[in-house]
PDB file of C-alpha atoms in Angstrom:
ATOM      1  CA  MET H  51      45.568 -70.736 156.667  1.00  0.00           C
ATOM      2  CA  THR H  52      48.378 -68.709 155.102  1.00  0.00           C
ATOM      3  CA  ARG H  53      48.889 -65.146 156.380  1.00  0.00           C
ATOM      4  CA  PHE H  54      50.556 -62.382 154.418  1.00  0.00           C
ATOM      5  CA  TRP H  55      51.554 -59.229 156.256  1.00  0.00           C
ATOM      6  CA  LEU H  56      51.846 -56.664 153.452  1.00  0.00           C
ATOM      7  CA  ILE H  57      54.096 -53.797 154.497  1.00  0.00           C
ATOM      8  CA  ARG H  58      54.826 -50.607 152.614  1.00  0.00           C
ATOM      9  CA  HIS H  59      58.324 -49.228 153.191  1.00  0.00           C
ATOM     10  CA  GLY H  60      58.880 -46.268 155.504  1.00  0.00           C
ATOM     11  CA  GLU H  61      59.150 -42.656 154.412  1.00  0.00           C
ATOM     12  CA  PRO H  62      61.898 -42.276 151.771  1.00  0.00           C
ATOM     13  CA  ALA H  63      64.835 -39.886 151.885  1.00  0.00           C
ATOM     14  CA  GLU H  64      64.440 -36.206 151.011  1.00  0.00           C
ATOM     15  CA  GLU H  65      65.818 -36.698 147.490  1.00  0.00           C
ATOM     16  CA  ALA H  66      62.602 -38.512 146.533  1.00  0.00           C
ATOM     17  CA  ARG H  67      60.202 -35.791 147.660  1.00  0.00           C
ATOM     18  CA  HIS H  68      57.881 -34.530 144.929  1.00  0.00           C
ATOM     19  CA  ARG H  69      59.681 -36.684 142.357  1.00  0.00           C
ATOM     20  CA  CYS H  70      58.869 -39.795 140.395  1.00  0.00           C
ATOM     21  CA  TYR H  71      61.007 -42.546 141.930  1.00  0.00           C
ATOM     22  CA  GLY H  72      59.605 -46.009 141.158  1.00  0.00           C
ATOM     23  CA  SER H  73      62.845 -47.724 140.151  1.00  0.00           C
ATOM     24  CA  LEU H  74      65.286 -45.252 141.720  1.00  0.00           C
ATOM     25  CA  ASP H  75      67.217 -46.795 144.607  1.00  0.00           C
ATOM     26  CA  VAL H  76      66.229 -44.333 147.317  1.00  0.00           C
ATOM     27  CA  GLY H  77      66.838 -45.135 150.992  1.00  0.00           C
ATOM     28  CA  LEU H  78      64.804 -44.270 154.071  1.00  0.00           C
ATOM     29  CA  SER H  79      64.692 -40.929 155.838  1.00  0.00           C
ATOM     30  CA  GLU H  80      65.283 -40.771 159.590  1.00  0.00           C
ATOM     31  CA  THR H  81      61.515 -40.567 159.996  1.00  0.00           C
ATOM     32  CA  GLY H  82      61.163 -43.647 157.799  1.00  0.00           C
ATOM     33  CA  ARG H  83      63.594 -45.610 159.975  1.00  0.00           C
ATOM     34  CA  ALA H  84      61.710 -44.584 163.116  1.00  0.00           C
ATOM     35  CA  GLN H  85      58.443 -45.660 161.497  1.00  0.00           C
ATOM     36  CA  MET H  86      59.850 -49.084 160.727  1.00  0.00           C
ATOM     37  CA  VAL H  87      61.275 -49.542 164.223  1.00  0.00           C
ATOM     38  CA  GLN H  88      57.796 -48.841 165.595  1.00  0.00           C
ATOM     39  CA  LEU H  89      56.271 -51.255 163.099  1.00  0.00           C
ATOM     40  CA  ALA H  90      58.812 -53.932 163.991  1.00  0.00           C
ATOM     41  CA  LEU H  91      57.859 -53.614 167.665  1.00  0.00           C
ATOM     42  CA  TYR H  92      54.192 -53.955 166.744  1.00  0.00           C
ATOM     43  CA  LEU H  93      54.810 -57.179 164.810  1.00  0.00           C
ATOM     44  CA  LYS H  94      57.486 -58.643 167.070  1.00  0.00           C
ATOM     45  CA  GLY H  95      55.248 -61.347 168.541  1.00  0.00           C
ATOM     46  CA  GLU H  96      54.148 -62.724 165.181  1.00  0.00           C
ATOM     47  CA  PRO H  97      55.682 -66.123 164.275  1.00  0.00           C
ATOM     48  CA  PHE H  98      56.959 -65.287 160.792  1.00  0.00           C
ATOM     49  CA  ALA H  99      58.339 -68.074 158.658  1.00  0.00           C
ATOM     50  CA  ALA H 100      59.943 -65.662 156.181  1.00  0.00           C
ATOM     51  CA  ILE H 101      60.300 -62.032 155.148  1.00  0.00           C
ATOM     52  CA  TYR H 102      60.366 -61.213 151.435  1.00  0.00           C
ATOM     53  CA  SER H 103      61.500 -57.809 150.219  1.00  0.00           C
ATOM     54  CA  SER H 104      61.700 -55.730 147.099  1.00  0.00           C
ATOM     55  CA  PRO H 105      65.345 -55.134 146.122  1.00  0.00           C
ATOM     56  CA  ARG H 106      64.957 -51.341 146.368  1.00  0.00           C
ATOM     57  CA  SER H 107      66.893 -49.839 149.286  1.00  0.00           C
ATOM     58  CA  ARG H 108      63.876 -48.205 150.929  1.00  0.00           C
ATOM     59  CA  ALA H 109      62.072 -51.566 151.086  1.00  0.00           C
ATOM     60  CA  LEU H 110      65.111 -53.695 151.898  1.00  0.00           C
ATOM     61  CA  GLU H 111      66.175 -51.423 154.765  1.00  0.00           C
ATOM     62  CA  SER H 112      62.594 -51.554 156.078  1.00  0.00           C
ATOM     63  CA  ALA H 113      62.548 -55.355 155.821  1.00  0.00           C
ATOM     64  CA  ARG H 114      65.861 -55.706 157.637  1.00  0.00           C
ATOM     65  CA  ILE H 115      64.593 -53.626 160.556  1.00  0.00           C
ATOM     66  CA  ILE H 116      61.622 -55.996 160.876  1.00  0.00           C
ATOM     67  CA  GLY H 117      63.868 -59.018 160.411  1.00  0.00           C
ATOM     68  CA  ALA H 118      66.287 -57.902 163.126  1.00  0.00           C
ATOM     69  CA  ALA H 119      63.464 -57.496 165.636  1.00  0.00           C
ATOM     70  CA  ALA H 120      61.897 -60.846 164.715  1.00  0.00           C
ATOM     71  CA  SER H 121      65.179 -62.772 164.279  1.00  0.00           C
ATOM     72  CA  CYS H 122      63.996 -63.720 160.804  1.00  0.00           C
ATOM     73  CA  PRO H 123      66.145 -63.607 157.648  1.00  0.00           C
ATOM     74  CA  VAL H 124      65.140 -61.454 154.687  1.00  0.00           C
ATOM     75  CA  GLU H 125      64.847 -62.877 151.180  1.00  0.00           C
ATOM     76  CA  ILE H 126      64.982 -60.526 148.174  1.00  0.00           C
ATOM     77  CA  ALA H 127      62.363 -61.100 145.475  1.00  0.00           C
ATOM     78  CA  ASP H 128      63.108 -58.944 142.435  1.00  0.00           C
ATOM     79  CA  ASP H 129      59.532 -59.055 141.113  1.00  0.00           C
ATOM     80  CA  LEU H 130      58.320 -57.221 144.246  1.00  0.00           C
ATOM     81  CA  ARG H 131      59.933 -53.996 143.009  1.00  0.00           C
ATOM     82  CA  GLU H 132      57.857 -50.885 142.275  1.00  0.00           C
ATOM     83  CA  ILE H 133      56.850 -49.983 138.722  1.00  0.00           C
ATOM     84  CA  ASP H 134      59.556 -48.642 136.408  1.00  0.00           C
ATOM     85  CA  PHE H 135      58.498 -45.170 135.282  1.00  0.00           C
ATOM     86  CA  GLY H 136      61.128 -45.143 132.546  1.00  0.00           C
ATOM     87  CA  ASP H 137      61.924 -41.643 131.278  1.00  0.00           C
ATOM     88  CA  PHE H 138      59.889 -40.131 134.121  1.00  0.00           C
ATOM     89  CA  GLU H 139      62.242 -41.475 136.790  1.00  0.00           C
ATOM     90  CA  GLY H 140      63.864 -38.799 138.930  1.00  0.00           C
ATOM     91  CA  LEU H 141      61.856 -35.939 137.425  1.00  0.00           C
ATOM     92  CA  ALA H 142      59.687 -33.590 139.452  1.00  0.00           C
ATOM     93  CA  TYR H 143      56.019 -33.847 138.573  1.00  0.00           C
ATOM     94  CA  ASP H 144      55.896 -30.344 137.096  1.00  0.00           C
ATOM     95  CA  GLU H 145      58.859 -31.279 134.860  1.00  0.00           C
ATOM     96  CA  ILE H 146      56.989 -34.339 133.605  1.00  0.00           C
ATOM     97  CA  ALA H 147      53.902 -32.225 132.904  1.00  0.00           C
ATOM     98  CA  ALA H 148      56.011 -29.736 130.916  1.00  0.00           C
ATOM     99  CA  ARG H 149      58.033 -32.289 128.912  1.00  0.00           C
ATOM    100  CA  TYR H 150      55.307 -34.873 128.305  1.00  0.00           C
ATOM    101  CA  PRO H 151      51.960 -33.029 128.533  1.00  0.00           C
ATOM    102  CA  GLY H 152      49.936 -35.688 126.687  1.00  0.00           C
ATOM    103  CA  LEU H 153      51.364 -38.616 128.606  1.00  0.00           C
ATOM    104  CA  TYR H 154      51.124 -36.741 131.892  1.00  0.00           C
ATOM    105  CA  ARG H 155      47.434 -36.068 131.265  1.00  0.00           C
ATOM    106  CA  GLN H 156      46.858 -39.732 130.447  1.00  0.00           C
ATOM    107  CA  TRP H 157      48.752 -40.756 133.596  1.00  0.00           C
ATOM    108  CA  MET H 158      46.597 -38.523 135.786  1.00  0.00           C
ATOM    109  CA  GLU H 159      43.331 -39.565 134.138  1.00  0.00           C
ATOM    110  CA  THR H 160      43.902 -43.309 133.545  1.00  0.00           C
ATOM    111  CA  PRO H 161      46.985 -44.319 135.549  1.00  0.00           C
ATOM    112  CA  THR H 162      46.602 -48.059 134.972  1.00  0.00           C
ATOM    113  CA  GLU H 163      46.470 -47.710 131.176  1.00  0.00           C
ATOM    114  CA  ILE H 164      49.617 -45.734 130.392  1.00  0.00           C
ATOM    115  CA  GLN H 165      52.803 -47.293 129.017  1.00  0.00           C
ATOM    116  CA  PHE H 166      55.644 -45.299 130.566  1.00  0.00           C
ATOM    117  CA  PRO H 167      58.246 -44.399 127.908  1.00  0.00           C
ATOM    118  CA  ASN H 168      61.183 -46.824 128.222  1.00  0.00           C
ATOM    119  CA  GLY H 169      59.519 -48.199 131.354  1.00  0.00           C
ATOM    120  CA  GLU H 170      56.661 -50.484 132.337  1.00  0.00           C
ATOM    121  CA  SER H 171      52.902 -50.471 132.159  1.00  0.00           C
ATOM    122  CA  PHE H 172      50.633 -51.333 135.062  1.00  0.00           C
ATOM    123  CA  SER H 173      49.559 -54.575 133.392  1.00  0.00           C
ATOM    124  CA  THR H 174      53.199 -55.670 133.001  1.00  0.00           C
ATOM    125  CA  MET H 175      53.855 -54.944 136.657  1.00  0.00           C
ATOM    126  CA  ARG H 176      50.725 -56.802 137.764  1.00  0.00           C
ATOM    127  CA  VAL H 177      51.798 -59.944 135.876  1.00  0.00           C
ATOM    128  CA  ARG H 178      55.197 -60.101 137.596  1.00  0.00           C
ATOM    129  CA  VAL H 179      53.812 -59.250 141.064  1.00  0.00           C
ATOM    130  CA  LEU H 180      51.113 -61.947 140.904  1.00  0.00           C
ATOM    131  CA  ARG H 181      53.669 -64.386 139.483  1.00  0.00           C
ATOM    132  CA  VAL H 182      56.026 -64.030 142.445  1.00  0.00           C
ATOM    133  CA  PHE H 183      53.100 -64.002 144.885  1.00  0.00           C
ATOM    134  CA  ASP H 184      51.955 -67.347 143.475  1.00  0.00           C
ATOM    135  CA  VAL H 185      55.445 -68.769 144.013  1.00  0.00           C
ATOM    136  CA  ILE H 186      55.528 -67.498 147.619  1.00  0.00           C
ATOM    137  CA  GLN H 187      52.041 -68.918 148.271  1.00  0.00           C
ATOM    138  CA  ARG H 188      53.089 -72.377 147.140  1.00  0.00           C
ATOM    139  CA  GLU H 189      56.373 -72.310 149.043  1.00  0.00           C
ATOM    140  CA  ARG H 190      54.863 -70.970 152.279  1.00  0.00           C
ATOM    141  CA  GLU H 191      51.443 -72.588 152.420  1.00  0.00           C
ATOM    142  CA  GLY H 192      50.095 -72.641 155.970  1.00  0.00           C
ATOM    143  CA  GLN H 193      52.704 -70.196 157.261  1.00  0.00           C
ATOM    144  CA  ALA H 194      52.872 -66.497 158.184  1.00  0.00           C
ATOM    145  CA  VAL H 195      54.894 -64.377 155.752  1.00  0.00           C
ATOM    146  CA  VAL H 196      55.907 -60.715 155.607  1.00  0.00           C
ATOM    147  CA  ILE H 197      56.134 -58.978 152.235  1.00  0.00           C
ATOM    148  CA  VAL H 198      57.862 -55.585 152.359  1.00  0.00           C
ATOM    149  CA  SER H 199      57.458 -53.647 149.153  1.00  0.00           C
ATOM    150  CA  HIS H 200      55.744 -50.594 147.696  1.00  0.00           C
ATOM    151  CA  GLY H 201      52.321 -49.006 147.438  1.00  0.00           C
ATOM    152  CA  GLY H 202      51.806 -50.300 143.912  1.00  0.00           C
ATOM    153  CA  VAL H 203      52.719 -53.876 144.807  1.00  0.00           C
ATOM    154  CA  THR H 204      50.425 -54.024 147.824  1.00  0.00           C
ATOM    155  CA  ARG H 205      47.546 -52.470 145.878  1.00  0.00           C
ATOM    156  CA  ILE H 206      47.905 -55.155 143.198  1.00  0.00           C
ATOM    157  CA  LEU H 207      47.745 -57.934 145.798  1.00  0.00           C
ATOM    158  CA  LEU H 208      44.770 -56.416 147.602  1.00  0.00           C
ATOM    159  CA  ALA H 209      42.939 -55.724 144.350  1.00  0.00           C
ATOM    160  CA  TRP H 210      43.515 -59.352 143.326  1.00  0.00           C
ATOM    161  CA  ALA H 211      42.049 -60.526 146.642  1.00  0.00           C
ATOM    162  CA  LEU H 212      39.031 -58.226 146.317  1.00  0.00           C
ATOM    163  CA  GLN H 213      38.567 -58.782 142.566  1.00  0.00           C
ATOM    164  CA  MET H 214      38.727 -55.032 141.999  1.00  0.00           C
ATOM    165  CA  PRO H 215      38.956 -53.628 138.460  1.00  0.00           C
ATOM    166  CA  ASP H 216      42.175 -51.837 137.545  1.00  0.00           C
ATOM    167  CA  ASN H 217      40.574 -48.395 137.415  1.00  0.00           C
ATOM    168  CA  CYS H 218      39.610 -48.646 141.105  1.00  0.00           C
ATOM    169  CA  ILE H 219      42.998 -49.668 142.481  1.00  0.00           C
ATOM    170  CA  PHE H 220      43.965 -46.217 143.778  1.00  0.00           C
ATOM    171  CA  ARG H 221      40.953 -46.237 146.071  1.00  0.00           C
ATOM    172  CA  LEU H 222      43.120 -48.455 148.269  1.00  0.00           C
ATOM    173  CA  ALA H 223      45.146 -46.090 150.450  1.00  0.00           C
ATOM    174  CA  GLN H 224      48.727 -47.118 151.190  1.00  0.00           C
ATOM    175  CA  ASP H 225      50.608 -44.867 153.607  1.00  0.00           C
ATOM    176  CA  TYR H 226      54.312 -45.155 154.354  1.00  0.00           C
ATOM    177  CA  ALA H 227      55.011 -47.905 156.909  1.00  0.00           C
ATOM    178  CA  SER H 228      51.442 -49.148 156.686  1.00  0.00           C
ATOM    179  CA  ILE H 229      50.278 -52.697 157.377  1.00  0.00           C
ATOM    180  CA  SER H 230      47.695 -54.703 155.452  1.00  0.00           C
ATOM    181  CA  LEU H 231      46.881 -58.312 156.270  1.00  0.00           C
ATOM    182  CA  LEU H 232      45.765 -60.851 153.701  1.00  0.00           C
ATOM    183  CA  GLU H 233      44.758 -64.370 154.706  1.00  0.00           C
ATOM    184  CA  LEU H 234      44.228 -67.365 152.432  1.00  0.00           C
ATOM    185  CA  VAL H 235      42.028 -70.198 153.647  1.00  0.00           C
ATOM    186  CA  GLU H 236      41.964 -73.128 151.215  1.00  0.00           C
ATOM    187  CA  GLY H 237      43.049 -70.706 148.506  1.00  0.00           C
ATOM    188  CA  LEU H 238      40.291 -68.163 149.183  1.00  0.00           C
ATOM    189  CA  PRO H 239      41.605 -64.668 150.054  1.00  0.00           C
ATOM    190  CA  SER H 240      40.300 -62.518 152.882  1.00  0.00           C
ATOM    191  CA  VAL H 241      41.523 -58.977 153.648  1.00  0.00           C
ATOM    192  CA  GLN H 242      41.761 -58.646 157.434  1.00  0.00           C
ATOM    193  CA  LEU H 243      43.566 -55.295 157.733  1.00  0.00           C
ATOM    194  CA  LEU H 244      43.995 -52.416 155.314  1.00  0.00           C
ATOM    195  CA  ASN H 245      46.502 -49.553 155.545  1.00  0.00           C
ATOM    196  CA  CYS H 246      46.901 -49.737 159.340  1.00  0.00           C
ATOM    197  CA  ARG H 247      49.539 -47.706 161.126  1.00  0.00           C
ATOM    198  CA  ALA H 248      51.657 -49.501 163.698  1.00  0.00           C
ATOM    199  CA  GLU H 249      51.328 -48.649 167.345  1.00  0.00           C
ATOM    200  CA  ALA H 250      53.621 -50.386 169.772  1.00  0.00           C
ATOM    201  CA  PRO H 251      51.711 -52.629 172.173  1.00  0.00           C
ATOM    202  CA  PRO H 252      51.637 -51.338 175.771  1.00  0.00           C
ATOM    203  CA  LYS H 253      54.371 -52.656 178.025  1.00  0.00           C
ATOM    204  CA  THR H 254      53.286 -54.579 181.054  1.00  0.00           C
ATOM    205  CA  HIS H 255      55.136 -54.418 184.353  1.00  0.00           C
ATOM    206  CA  GLY H 256      55.125 -56.976 187.119  1.00  0.00           C
ATOM    207  CA  LEU H 257      53.699 -55.917 190.461  1.00  0.00           C
TER     208      LEU H 257
END
């Protein structure tokens, strides 16, 4: 059995609030760091063979907090990055609606079908995410692995496991600092946890 702990990064810094920030290199907020410390405590007893991270600062910082607690090195996998929104990057959502009304409407109505101007499409992102996941599967067969990335990446992996159509992918909630667990037994995927929030296990004291 191969286990994949799929972790979404913690809450991002204030500069990302209410803005489109897929490829922007935004770090964690103080709340985000606290979330990841709590998550690291929750997972500390798991025997991880490796931690893979998106190269974006918010994911990499999250991964390093987990890695420090678990004494496990972090490997950067570029294909685990979030979607590139192209010309939408860094804009507030009302700005996007005003500048690109047709594309904004398409994005809201059919988010997995839009080609972001000078950016990616969902289908392009899905190809690269599943490609790197296949590589990790083959390299880490029979081991426990942490993947720290983004909501879009984790949704793609869960949707693959559940054979969900693209237009249903946003039914999979992905909160900041959430945990999902995907297991593969003889190549067959099984979703064991979905969008769980970490709670530190109770401390025990000797009598």
